[in-house]
XYZ file of C-alpha atoms in Angstrom:
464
model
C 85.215 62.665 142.532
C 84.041 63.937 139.325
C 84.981 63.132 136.090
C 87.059 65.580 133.829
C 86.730 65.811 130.217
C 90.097 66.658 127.965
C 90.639 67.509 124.983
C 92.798 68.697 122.493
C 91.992 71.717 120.645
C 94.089 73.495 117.957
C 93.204 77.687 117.832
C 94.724 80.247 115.082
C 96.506 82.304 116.677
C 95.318 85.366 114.163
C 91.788 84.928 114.171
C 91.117 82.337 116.626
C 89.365 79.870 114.351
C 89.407 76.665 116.522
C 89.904 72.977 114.452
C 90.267 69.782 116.137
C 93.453 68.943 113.933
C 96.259 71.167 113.104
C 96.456 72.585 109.259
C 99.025 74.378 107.912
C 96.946 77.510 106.661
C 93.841 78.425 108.179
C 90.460 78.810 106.658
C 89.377 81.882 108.311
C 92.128 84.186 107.783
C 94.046 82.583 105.270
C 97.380 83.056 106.954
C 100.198 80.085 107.147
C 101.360 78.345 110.595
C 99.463 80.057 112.995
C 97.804 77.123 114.540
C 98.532 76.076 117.815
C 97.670 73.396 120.359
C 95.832 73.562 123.274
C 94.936 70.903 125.929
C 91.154 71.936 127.628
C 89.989 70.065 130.088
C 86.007 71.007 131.609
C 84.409 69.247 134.361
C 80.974 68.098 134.295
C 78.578 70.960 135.047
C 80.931 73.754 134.537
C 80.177 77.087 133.329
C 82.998 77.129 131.035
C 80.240 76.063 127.819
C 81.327 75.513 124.466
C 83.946 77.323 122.838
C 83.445 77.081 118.764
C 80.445 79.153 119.431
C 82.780 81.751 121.775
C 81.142 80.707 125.098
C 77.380 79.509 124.407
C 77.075 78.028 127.750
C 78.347 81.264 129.208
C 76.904 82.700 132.890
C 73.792 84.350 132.368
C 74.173 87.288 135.050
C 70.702 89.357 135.567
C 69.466 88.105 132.698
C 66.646 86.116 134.050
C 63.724 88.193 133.182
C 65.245 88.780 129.824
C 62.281 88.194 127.210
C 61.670 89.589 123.665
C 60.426 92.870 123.225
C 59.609 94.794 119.793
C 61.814 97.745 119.039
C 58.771 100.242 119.289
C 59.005 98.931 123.230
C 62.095 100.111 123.926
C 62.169 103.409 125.397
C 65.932 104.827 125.017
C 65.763 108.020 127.382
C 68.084 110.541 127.099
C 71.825 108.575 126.516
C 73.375 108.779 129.334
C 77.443 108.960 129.427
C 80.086 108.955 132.001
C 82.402 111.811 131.724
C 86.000 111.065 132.551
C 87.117 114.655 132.609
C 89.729 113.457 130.096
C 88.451 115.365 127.346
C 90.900 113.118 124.828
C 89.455 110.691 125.842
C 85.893 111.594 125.901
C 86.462 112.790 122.462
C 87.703 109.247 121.235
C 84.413 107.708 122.980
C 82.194 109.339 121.121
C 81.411 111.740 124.412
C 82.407 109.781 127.274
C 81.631 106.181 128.763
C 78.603 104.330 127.611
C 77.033 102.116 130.562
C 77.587 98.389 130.277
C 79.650 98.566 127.544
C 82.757 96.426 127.570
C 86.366 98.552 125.963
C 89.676 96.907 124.907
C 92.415 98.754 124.970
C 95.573 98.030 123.202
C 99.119 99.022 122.433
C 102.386 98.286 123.179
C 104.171 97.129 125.921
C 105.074 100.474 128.403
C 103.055 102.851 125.565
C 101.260 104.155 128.898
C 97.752 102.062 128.547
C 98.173 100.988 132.554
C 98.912 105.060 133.187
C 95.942 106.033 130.854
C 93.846 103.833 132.755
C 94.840 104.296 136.116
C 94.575 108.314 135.649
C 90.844 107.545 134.284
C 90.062 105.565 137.406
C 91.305 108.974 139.485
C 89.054 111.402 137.509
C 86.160 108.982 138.189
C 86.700 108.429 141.866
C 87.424 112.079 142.473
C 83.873 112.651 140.476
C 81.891 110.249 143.574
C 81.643 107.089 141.046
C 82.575 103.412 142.034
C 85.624 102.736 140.310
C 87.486 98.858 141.068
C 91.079 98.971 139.656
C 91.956 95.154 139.153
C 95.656 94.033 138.314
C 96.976 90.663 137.455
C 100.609 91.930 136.460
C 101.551 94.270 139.718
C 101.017 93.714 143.176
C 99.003 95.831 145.896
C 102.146 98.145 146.614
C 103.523 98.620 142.899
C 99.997 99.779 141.935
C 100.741 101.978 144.886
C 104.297 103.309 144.281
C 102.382 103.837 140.385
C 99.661 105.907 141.354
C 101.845 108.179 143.496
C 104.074 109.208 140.414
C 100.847 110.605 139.495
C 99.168 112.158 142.152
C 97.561 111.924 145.628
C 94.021 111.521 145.020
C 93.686 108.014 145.320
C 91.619 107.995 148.296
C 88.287 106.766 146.560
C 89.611 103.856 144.678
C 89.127 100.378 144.838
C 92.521 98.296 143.994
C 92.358 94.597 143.783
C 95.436 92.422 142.361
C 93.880 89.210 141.006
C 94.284 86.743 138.320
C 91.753 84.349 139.086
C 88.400 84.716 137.127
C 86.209 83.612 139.628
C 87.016 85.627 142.622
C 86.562 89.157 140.025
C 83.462 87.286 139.475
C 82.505 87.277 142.626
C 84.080 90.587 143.775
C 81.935 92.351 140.615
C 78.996 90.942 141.683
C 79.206 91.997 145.374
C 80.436 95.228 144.975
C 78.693 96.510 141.890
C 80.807 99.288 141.141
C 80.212 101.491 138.356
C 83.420 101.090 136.060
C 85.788 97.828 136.377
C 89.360 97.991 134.858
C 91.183 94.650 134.015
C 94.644 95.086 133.405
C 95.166 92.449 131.702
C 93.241 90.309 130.155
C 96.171 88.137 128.949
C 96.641 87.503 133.004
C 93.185 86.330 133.697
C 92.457 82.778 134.100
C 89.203 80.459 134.462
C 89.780 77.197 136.484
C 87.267 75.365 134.102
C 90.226 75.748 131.404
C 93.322 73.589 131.999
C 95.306 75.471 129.452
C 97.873 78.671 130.127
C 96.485 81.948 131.096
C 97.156 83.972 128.230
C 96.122 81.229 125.749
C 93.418 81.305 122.989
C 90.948 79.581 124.967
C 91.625 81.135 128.055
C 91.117 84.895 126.577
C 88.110 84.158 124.738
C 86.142 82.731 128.097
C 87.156 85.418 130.345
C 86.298 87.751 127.383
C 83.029 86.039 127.450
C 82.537 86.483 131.199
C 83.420 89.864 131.291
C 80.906 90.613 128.536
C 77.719 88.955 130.522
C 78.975 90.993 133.905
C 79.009 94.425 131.759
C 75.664 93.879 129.967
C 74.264 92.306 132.769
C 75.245 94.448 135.971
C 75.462 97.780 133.208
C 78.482 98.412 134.616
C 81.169 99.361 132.456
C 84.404 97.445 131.672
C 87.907 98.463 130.506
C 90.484 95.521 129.260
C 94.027 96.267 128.691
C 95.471 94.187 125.607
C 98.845 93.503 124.867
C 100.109 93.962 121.071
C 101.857 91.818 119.499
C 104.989 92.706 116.710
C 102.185 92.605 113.803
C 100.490 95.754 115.772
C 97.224 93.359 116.289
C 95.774 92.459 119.849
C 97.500 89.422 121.215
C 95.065 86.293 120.964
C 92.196 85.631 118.812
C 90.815 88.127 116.355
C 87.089 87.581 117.682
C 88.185 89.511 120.411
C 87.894 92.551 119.114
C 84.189 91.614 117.482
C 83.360 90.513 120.859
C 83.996 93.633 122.891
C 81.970 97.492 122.003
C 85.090 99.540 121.415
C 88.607 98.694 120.509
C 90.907 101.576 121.402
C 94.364 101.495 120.087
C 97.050 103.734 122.204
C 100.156 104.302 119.501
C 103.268 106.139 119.769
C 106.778 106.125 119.526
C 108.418 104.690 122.518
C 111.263 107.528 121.943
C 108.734 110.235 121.346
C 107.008 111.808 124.137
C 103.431 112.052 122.458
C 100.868 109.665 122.496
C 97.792 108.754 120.208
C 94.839 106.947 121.237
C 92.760 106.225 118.010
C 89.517 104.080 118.384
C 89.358 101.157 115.650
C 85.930 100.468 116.416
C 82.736 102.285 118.473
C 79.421 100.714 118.227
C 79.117 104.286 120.137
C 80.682 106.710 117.985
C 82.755 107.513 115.257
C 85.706 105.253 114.899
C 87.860 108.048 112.981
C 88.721 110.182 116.121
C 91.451 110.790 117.774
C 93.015 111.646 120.827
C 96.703 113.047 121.594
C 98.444 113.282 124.617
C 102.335 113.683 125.982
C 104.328 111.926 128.438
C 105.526 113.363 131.332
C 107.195 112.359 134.625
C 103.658 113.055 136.363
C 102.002 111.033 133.790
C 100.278 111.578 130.695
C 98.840 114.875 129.839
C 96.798 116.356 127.366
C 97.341 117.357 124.033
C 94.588 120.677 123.175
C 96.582 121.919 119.725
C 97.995 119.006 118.842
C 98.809 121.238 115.088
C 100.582 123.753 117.473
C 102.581 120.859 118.599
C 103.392 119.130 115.768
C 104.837 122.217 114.333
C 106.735 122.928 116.941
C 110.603 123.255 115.820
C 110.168 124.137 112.161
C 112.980 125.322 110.687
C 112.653 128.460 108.166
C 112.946 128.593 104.964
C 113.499 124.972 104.605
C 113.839 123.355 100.902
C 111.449 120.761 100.239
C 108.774 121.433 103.482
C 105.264 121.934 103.372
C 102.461 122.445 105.823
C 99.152 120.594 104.863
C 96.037 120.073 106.928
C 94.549 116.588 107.445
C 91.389 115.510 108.923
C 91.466 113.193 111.869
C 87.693 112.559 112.415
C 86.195 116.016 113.459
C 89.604 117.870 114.208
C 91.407 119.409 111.796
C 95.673 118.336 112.274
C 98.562 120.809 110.707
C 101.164 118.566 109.671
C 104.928 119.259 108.118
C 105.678 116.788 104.943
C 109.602 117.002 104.635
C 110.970 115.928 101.213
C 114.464 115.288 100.022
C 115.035 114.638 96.341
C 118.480 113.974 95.315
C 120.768 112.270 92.711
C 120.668 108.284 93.101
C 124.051 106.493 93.406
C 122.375 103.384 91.985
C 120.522 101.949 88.897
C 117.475 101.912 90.837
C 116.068 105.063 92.482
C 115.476 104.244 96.030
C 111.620 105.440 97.359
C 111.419 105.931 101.117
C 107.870 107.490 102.967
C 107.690 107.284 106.557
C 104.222 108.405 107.773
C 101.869 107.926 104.570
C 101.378 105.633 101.930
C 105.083 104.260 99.966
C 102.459 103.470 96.680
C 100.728 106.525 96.976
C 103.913 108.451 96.665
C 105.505 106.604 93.991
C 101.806 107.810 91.916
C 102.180 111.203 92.735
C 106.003 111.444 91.587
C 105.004 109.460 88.072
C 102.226 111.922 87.822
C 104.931 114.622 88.207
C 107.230 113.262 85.649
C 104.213 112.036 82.913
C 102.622 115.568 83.834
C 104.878 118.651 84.445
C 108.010 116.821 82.776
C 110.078 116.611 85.329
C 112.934 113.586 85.662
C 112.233 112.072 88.124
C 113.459 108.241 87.773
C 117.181 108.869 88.390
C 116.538 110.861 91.735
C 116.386 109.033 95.147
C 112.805 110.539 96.773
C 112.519 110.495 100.629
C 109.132 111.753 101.803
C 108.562 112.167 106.009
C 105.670 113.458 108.188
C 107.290 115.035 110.914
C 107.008 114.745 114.147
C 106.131 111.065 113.647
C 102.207 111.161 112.954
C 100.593 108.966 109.964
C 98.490 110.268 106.975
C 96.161 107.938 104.880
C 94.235 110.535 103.157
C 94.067 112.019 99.915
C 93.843 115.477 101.062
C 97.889 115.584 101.489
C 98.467 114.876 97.636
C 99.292 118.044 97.059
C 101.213 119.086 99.921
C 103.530 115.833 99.037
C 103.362 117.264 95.254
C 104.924 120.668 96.343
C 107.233 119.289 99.129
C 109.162 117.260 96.420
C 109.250 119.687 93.978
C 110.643 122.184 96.265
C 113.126 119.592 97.140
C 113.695 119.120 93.401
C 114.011 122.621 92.303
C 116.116 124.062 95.139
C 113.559 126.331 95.768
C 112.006 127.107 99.697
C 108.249 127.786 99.759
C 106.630 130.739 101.919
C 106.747 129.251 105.467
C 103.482 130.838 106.304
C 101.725 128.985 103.277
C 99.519 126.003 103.677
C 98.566 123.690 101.128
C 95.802 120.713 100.978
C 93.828 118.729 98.252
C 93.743 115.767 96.091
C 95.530 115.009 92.977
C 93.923 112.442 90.045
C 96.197 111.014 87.718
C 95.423 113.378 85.304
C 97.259 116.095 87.521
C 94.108 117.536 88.416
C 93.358 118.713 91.833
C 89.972 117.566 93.279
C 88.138 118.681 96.713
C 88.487 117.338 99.709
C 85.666 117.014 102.769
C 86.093 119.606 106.013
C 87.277 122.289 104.181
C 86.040 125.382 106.091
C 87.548 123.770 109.339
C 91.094 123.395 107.499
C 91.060 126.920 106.728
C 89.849 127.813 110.235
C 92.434 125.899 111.640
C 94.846 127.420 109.251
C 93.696 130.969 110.559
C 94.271 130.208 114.120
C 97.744 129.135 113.867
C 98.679 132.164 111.745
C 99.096 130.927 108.624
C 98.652 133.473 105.525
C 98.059 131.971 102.551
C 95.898 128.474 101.896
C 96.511 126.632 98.947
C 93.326 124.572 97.798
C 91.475 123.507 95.032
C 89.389 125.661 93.029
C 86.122 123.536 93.555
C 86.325 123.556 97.410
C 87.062 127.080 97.614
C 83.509 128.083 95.547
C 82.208 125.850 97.963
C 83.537 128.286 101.024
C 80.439 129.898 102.717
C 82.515 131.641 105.469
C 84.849 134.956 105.382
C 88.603 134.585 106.072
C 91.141 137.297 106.706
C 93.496 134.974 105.328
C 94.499 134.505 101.510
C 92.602 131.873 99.403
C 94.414 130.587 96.343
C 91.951 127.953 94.363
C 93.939 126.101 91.934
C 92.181 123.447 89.178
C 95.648 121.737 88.094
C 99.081 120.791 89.402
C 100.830 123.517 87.062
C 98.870 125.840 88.962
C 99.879 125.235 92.113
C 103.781 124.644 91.079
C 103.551 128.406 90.010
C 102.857 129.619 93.084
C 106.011 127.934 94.604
């Protein structure tokens, strides 16, 4: 009988930095008491490899004739991508599925990842390509009763409910198909690791296996991640350097929309987006999401704005809601749901150093509604006007649109995209843009719409 070999290994659970005694903060990621113990036990001969270096020893599949070449060698083609039909999707991709890449996707648990996925694998079997669907967390008939909630046209695909690493292995590697969903990778387990499925060391090899099917067989493979309470991908960080793409699926568990945004592409750009909204017959897709996020404006309203925001290539229409008031307190209290808390507390000091107004007795509540989140500087000034419109009592023109940076100088810089906010503007109906001066000498393009440049923020506050 052979000999086993244990040992006791202690992993961050953040970043996954492995140490063979437990500290209290770890030297990768600096955080305090995330270290964990693990008991690993290999046998002689097993594939299972080292782990410090993430799986040196891993299986080598089709890589046998695998020699240096130089880079002049390499002849690229034409790239090649698999279209999901999805066009969300495909958008977030960078055009659709790259061949013998490996995906993570992540979110929350009941967000809809499982739903995304499974409605994926439909559009690709319908399409004639070899989908396998496998599931470690539902059996044979709950994928079943799943997939009828969203349609009928399951005919084509492959379902196999398995947890064990070595019989996917196996069943990869015999069928070949073209596109291989795990759901989930927390479930999988190798039998050359004593320790939990789910654990550190257990993620990181099948991670590693996974990764040596994909590049070796080119097929392409899609691994469903749970999230833990920080919002990060539950087990080590190098997970997400190990994989191509890391696709996070967000939402609000009470709203019925849905964002997909991709954190990393070695395929694409990584500042897309894609939307979509729940239904009973699954998810379905978003094509204005700036139609639907206004949706249920009220008229007239003090203290609301429109601004347009860049998400990658698509220009969003957004509502920032303020509400200024009288504080009760010796403190003001600050409150910004959907952008930056700091970045709002700098735009109202601007206000009060700037344009005189007083500001620091006055409780300021700032909201993007409809439960989206803003990071860039183009909605300074659309945050600007939506709290002094709160502030003065005074409603701004409802068919007015506003965008643009402020310095701390309470000047108003340009912002990137501009011709497709003003486009976007346009199309929605929208008669009047509010933007800065420099961007709008900048416009090449005619508009039927009104164009209001403004250099300063006592510009712009006269137009409200």
């Amino acid at each position: 009988m052979a000999k086993t070999k244990a040992s006791t290994v202690f992993f961050c659970s953040s970043c996954g930095f492995e140490s063979t005694k437990w500290m209290g903060q770890c030297p990768g990621c600096k955080e305090w008491n995330t270290f964990t113990e693990e008991r690993v036990v290999t046998r002689p001969g097993s594939k299972a490899g080292s782990h410090t270096s993430g799986g040196a020893g891993m299986r080598r599949v089709g890589l046998s004739d695998n020699v240096p070449k130089l880079l002049a060698e390499i002849d690229t083609g034409e790239e090649e991508r698999i279209h999901t039909n999805i066009d969300e999707l495909d958008r977030v991709l960078g055009g659709g599925i790259v061949p013998g890449s490996l995906v993570l996707v992540g979110g929350d648990p009941g967000i809809g990842k499982s739903t995304l996925l499974l409605q994926v694998c439909k559009e690709l079997s319908e399409s004639g390509h070899d989908v396998l669907y496998v599931s470690g967390e539902e059996s044979l008939r709950q994928i079943k009763m799943r997939a009828s909630r969203i349609g009928d046209k399951f005919d084509k695909l492959s379902i196999y409910s398995e947890t064990n690493l070595s019989e996917i292995e196996a069943t990869i590697q015999n069928k070949k198909p073209e596109v291989v969903v795990i759901d989930s990778i927390q479930t999988m387990f190798s039998e050359d690791i004593s320790s939990a499925p789910g654990s550190v060391s257990q993620v990181r090899e099948t991670t590693s296996v996974l990764l040596q099917l994909a590049k070796g067989l080119n097929i392409t493979i899609f691994i469903v991640g749970h999230v833990t309470k920080e919002g990060t991908v539950a087990g080590p960080r190098v997970l997400e350097h190990m994989v191509d793409t890391v696709l996070y699926f967000e939402g609000d568990r009470f709203a019925s929309y849905r964002v997909l945004r991709g954190v990393k592409n070695r395929f694409g750009s990584t500042n897309e987006i894609g939307v979509f909204e729940m239904r009973s017959e699954g998810l379905i897709e978003v094509k204005n999401p700036s139609e639907y996020m206004l949706d249920g404006r009220p008229e007239n309203a003090k203290g609301s704005v429109v601004i347009c925001a860049m998400e990658g290539t698509r220009p969003l229409l957004l509502e920032i809601q303020a509400l200024v008031c009288q504080t009760s307190f010796g403190i003001p209290r600050r409150q910004a749901t959907g952008t930056d808390y700091n970045r709002v507390n700098l735009l109202m000091a601007v206000l009060e150093k700037k344009m005189g107004m007083h500001l620091s007795d006055c409780d300021a509540y700032v909201n993007v509604a409809g439960g989206m989140k803003i990071s860039e500087p183009g909605a300074d000034l659309g945050i600007v006007m939506a709290i002094v419109s709160s502030f003065k009592n005074m409603p701004i023109d409802e068919k007015t649109l506003a965008f643009g940076e402020v310095g701390l100088s309470g000047e108003v810089r340009s912002v990137s995209n501009v011709e497709q906010r003003v486009m976007e503007a346009e199309k929605l109906g929208f008669s009047r843009v509010i933007l800065p001066a420099s961007s709008l000498r900048s416009l090449s393009s005619k508009t039927k719409i009104e164009l209001v440049g403004v250099e300063t923020l006592e510009d712009a506050l006269k137009l409200i």
